[in-house]
XYZ file of C-alpha atoms in Angstrom:
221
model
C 11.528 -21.805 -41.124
C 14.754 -23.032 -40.064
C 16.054 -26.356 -41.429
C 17.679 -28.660 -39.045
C 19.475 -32.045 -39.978
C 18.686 -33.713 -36.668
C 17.475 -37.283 -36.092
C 13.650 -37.507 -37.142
C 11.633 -38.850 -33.776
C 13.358 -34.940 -32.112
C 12.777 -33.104 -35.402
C 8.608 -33.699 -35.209
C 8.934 -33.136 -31.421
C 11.031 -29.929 -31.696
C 9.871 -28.391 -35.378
C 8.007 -25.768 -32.883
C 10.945 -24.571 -31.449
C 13.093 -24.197 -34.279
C 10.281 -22.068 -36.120
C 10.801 -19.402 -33.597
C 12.161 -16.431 -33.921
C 15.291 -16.865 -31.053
C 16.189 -20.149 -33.005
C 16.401 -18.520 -36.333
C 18.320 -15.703 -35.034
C 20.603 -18.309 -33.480
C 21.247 -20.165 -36.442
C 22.160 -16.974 -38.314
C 24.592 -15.892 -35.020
C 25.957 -19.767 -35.742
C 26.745 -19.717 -39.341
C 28.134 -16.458 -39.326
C 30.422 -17.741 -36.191
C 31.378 -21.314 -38.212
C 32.338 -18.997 -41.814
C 34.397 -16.687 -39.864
C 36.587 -18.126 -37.601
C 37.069 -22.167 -36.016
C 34.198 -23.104 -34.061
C 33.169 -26.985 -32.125
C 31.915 -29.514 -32.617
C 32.441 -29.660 -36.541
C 28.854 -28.695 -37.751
C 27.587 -32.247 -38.592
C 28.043 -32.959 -34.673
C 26.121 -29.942 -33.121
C 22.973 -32.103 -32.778
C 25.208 -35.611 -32.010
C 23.661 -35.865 -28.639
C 20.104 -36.186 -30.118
C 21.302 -38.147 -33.333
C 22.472 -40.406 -31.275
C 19.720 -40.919 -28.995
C 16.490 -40.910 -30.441
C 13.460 -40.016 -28.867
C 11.990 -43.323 -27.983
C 15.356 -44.323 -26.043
C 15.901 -41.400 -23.461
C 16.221 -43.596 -20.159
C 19.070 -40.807 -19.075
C 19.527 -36.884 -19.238
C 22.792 -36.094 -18.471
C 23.321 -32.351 -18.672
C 26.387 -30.483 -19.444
C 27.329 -26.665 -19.629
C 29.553 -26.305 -23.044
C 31.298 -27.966 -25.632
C 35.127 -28.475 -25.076
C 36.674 -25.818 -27.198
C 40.213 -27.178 -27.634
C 41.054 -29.072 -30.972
C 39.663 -32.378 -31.732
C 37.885 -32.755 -28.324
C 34.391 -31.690 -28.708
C 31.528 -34.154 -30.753
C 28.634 -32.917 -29.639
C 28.210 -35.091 -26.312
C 28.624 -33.571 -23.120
C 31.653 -34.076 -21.275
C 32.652 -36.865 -24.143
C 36.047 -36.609 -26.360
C 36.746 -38.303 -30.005
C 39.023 -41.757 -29.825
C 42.915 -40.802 -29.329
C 41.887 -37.635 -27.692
C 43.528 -37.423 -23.718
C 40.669 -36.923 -21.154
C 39.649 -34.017 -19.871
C 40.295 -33.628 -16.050
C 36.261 -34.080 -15.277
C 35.953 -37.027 -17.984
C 38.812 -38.782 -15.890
C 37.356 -37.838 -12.630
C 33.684 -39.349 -13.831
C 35.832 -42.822 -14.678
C 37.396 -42.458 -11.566
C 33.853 -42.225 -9.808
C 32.729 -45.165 -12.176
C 35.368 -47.911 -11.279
C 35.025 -46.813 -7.652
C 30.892 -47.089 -7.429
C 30.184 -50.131 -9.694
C 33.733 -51.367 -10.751
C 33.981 -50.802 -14.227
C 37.695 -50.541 -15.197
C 39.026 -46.432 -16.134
C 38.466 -47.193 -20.047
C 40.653 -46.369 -23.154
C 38.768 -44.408 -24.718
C 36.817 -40.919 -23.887
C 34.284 -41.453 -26.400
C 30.964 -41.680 -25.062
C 28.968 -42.748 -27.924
C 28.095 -45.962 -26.553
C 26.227 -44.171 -23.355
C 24.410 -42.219 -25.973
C 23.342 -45.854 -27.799
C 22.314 -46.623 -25.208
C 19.780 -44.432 -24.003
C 21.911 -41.178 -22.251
C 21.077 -37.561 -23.833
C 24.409 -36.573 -23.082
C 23.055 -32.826 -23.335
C 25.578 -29.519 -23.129
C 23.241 -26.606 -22.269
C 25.026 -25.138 -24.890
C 25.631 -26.187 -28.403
C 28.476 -25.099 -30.007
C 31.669 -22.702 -29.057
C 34.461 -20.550 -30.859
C 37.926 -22.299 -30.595
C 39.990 -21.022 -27.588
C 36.896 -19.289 -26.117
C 35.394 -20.890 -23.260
C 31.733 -19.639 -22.664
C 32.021 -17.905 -26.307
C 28.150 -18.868 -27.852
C 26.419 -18.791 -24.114
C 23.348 -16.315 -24.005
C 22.925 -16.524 -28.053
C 19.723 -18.970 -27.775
C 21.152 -22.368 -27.558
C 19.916 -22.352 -23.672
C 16.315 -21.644 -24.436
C 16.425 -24.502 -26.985
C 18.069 -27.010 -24.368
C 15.964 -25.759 -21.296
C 12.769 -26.588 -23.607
C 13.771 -29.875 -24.459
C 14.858 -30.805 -20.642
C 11.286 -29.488 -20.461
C 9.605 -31.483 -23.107
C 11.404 -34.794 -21.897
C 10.160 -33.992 -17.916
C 6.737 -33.397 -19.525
C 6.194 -36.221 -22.008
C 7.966 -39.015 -20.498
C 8.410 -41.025 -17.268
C 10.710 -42.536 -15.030
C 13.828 -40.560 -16.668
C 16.927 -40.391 -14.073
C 18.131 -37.133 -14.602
C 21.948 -36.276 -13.504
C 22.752 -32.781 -12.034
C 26.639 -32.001 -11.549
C 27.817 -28.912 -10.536
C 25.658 -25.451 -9.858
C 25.260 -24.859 -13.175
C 23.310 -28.330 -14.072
C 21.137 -28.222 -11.057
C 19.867 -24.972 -11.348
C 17.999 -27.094 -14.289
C 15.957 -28.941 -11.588
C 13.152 -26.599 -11.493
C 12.321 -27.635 -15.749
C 12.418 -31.390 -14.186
C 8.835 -32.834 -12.341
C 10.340 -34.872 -10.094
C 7.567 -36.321 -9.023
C 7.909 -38.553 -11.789
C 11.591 -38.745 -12.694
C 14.436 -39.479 -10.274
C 16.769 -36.300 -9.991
C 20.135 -37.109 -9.250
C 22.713 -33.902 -7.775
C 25.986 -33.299 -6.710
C 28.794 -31.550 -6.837
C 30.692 -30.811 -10.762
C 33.457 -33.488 -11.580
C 36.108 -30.822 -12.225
C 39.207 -31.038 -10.112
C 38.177 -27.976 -8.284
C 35.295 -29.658 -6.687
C 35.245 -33.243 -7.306
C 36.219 -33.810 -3.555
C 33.563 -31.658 -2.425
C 30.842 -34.016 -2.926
C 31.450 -35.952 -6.641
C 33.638 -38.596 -5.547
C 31.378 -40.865 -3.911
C 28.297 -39.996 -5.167
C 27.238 -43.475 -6.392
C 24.928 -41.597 -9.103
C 26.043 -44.250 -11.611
C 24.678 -47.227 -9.315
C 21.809 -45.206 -8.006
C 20.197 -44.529 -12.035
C 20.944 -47.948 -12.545
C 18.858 -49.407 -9.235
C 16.019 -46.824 -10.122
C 15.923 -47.701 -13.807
C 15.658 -51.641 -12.355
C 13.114 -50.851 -10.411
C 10.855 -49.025 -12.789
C 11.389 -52.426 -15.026
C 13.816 -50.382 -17.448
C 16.806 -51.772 -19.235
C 19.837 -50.168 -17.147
C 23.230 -48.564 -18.401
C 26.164 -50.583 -19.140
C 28.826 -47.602 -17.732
């Protein structure tokens, strides 16, 4: 039985999954990956996204493909960076997108905590990565463990605005009912395709007016 320090309200809704075989073998492929060599987020982090966001408060699923695997970036958020850090070309491109849909000024800071405070799973598909090594811990587990919890969050909950950048992300859509949820796609923030359909988007204004309309609190972004 594999013992996870992750924020109670997910640990009684997820103690299935991480009794099954995949997620012990995972946790075995992770240690041995964290003693041997640098890997990110630092290990208190991997489950930041949920820590953050308890249960109860999921009003947004934002879904990411991997942690950043450059020194100091990654804290287990998804497309988020520690205070000080520079941003990321897509992390700049999403403030970019920000200021221009709803006006909120490019901020100082890449850390996205306070989305996650207030409600965003801010959810890489994958948890954790070797330094230097883009793509390094994909196909180990960690995507059967985030597909069921997109899963468990389309099944158990309502009116959730999900937010699908890039391929990647929206091949996700079919774990979301979106008969119930607002799905929200578009192209990936990255420089390589942020004028192909990000830019301009209006997803941040968009979750907001559904949330509003559905009589839940909306994100201050």
């Amino acid at each position: 039985m594999a013992k996870v320090n992750i924020e109670k309200s997910w640990l009684e809704r997820l103690q299935e999954e991480f009794d099954k075989p995949y997620f012990e073998q995972l946790i075995k492929f992770v240690k041995s990956e964290y003693a041997n060599g640098i890997c990110y987020p630092p290990g208190p982090m991997i489950f930041n996204a949920f820590n953050l966001c308890p249960w109860e408060d999921v009003r947004v699923v934002l879904i990411g493909q991997d942690p950043y695997h450059e020194p100091g970036q990654a804290h287990g958020l998804c497309f988020s960076v520690n205070e000080g850090v520079p941003f990321p070309p897509s992390l700049r491109n999403i403030f970019v997108e920000i200021q221009s849909d709803i006006g909120t000024p490019i901020p100082a800071s890449g850390n996205l905590t306070r989305w996650a405070q207030q409600g965003v799973l801010l959810l890489n598909a994958t948890l954790t990565v070797r330094a230097h090594a883009a793509a390094s811990h994909q196909g180990k587990g960690w995507e059967t463990f985030t597909d069921a919890v997109i899963r468990m969050v389309s099944e158990k909950k309502e009116h959730v605005v999900f937010i699908l950048w890039g391929s990647f992300a929206q091949s996700k859509a079919k774990l979301i009912d979106s008969s119930k949820h607002y799905v929200l796609k578009s192209a990936h923030p990255s420089p390589l395709s942020a004028y192909r359909g990000f830019f301009g988007n209006h997803h941040f204004s968009l979750c907001n007016q559904y949330l509003q309309q559905n009589e839940i609190k909306t994100i201050n972004w």
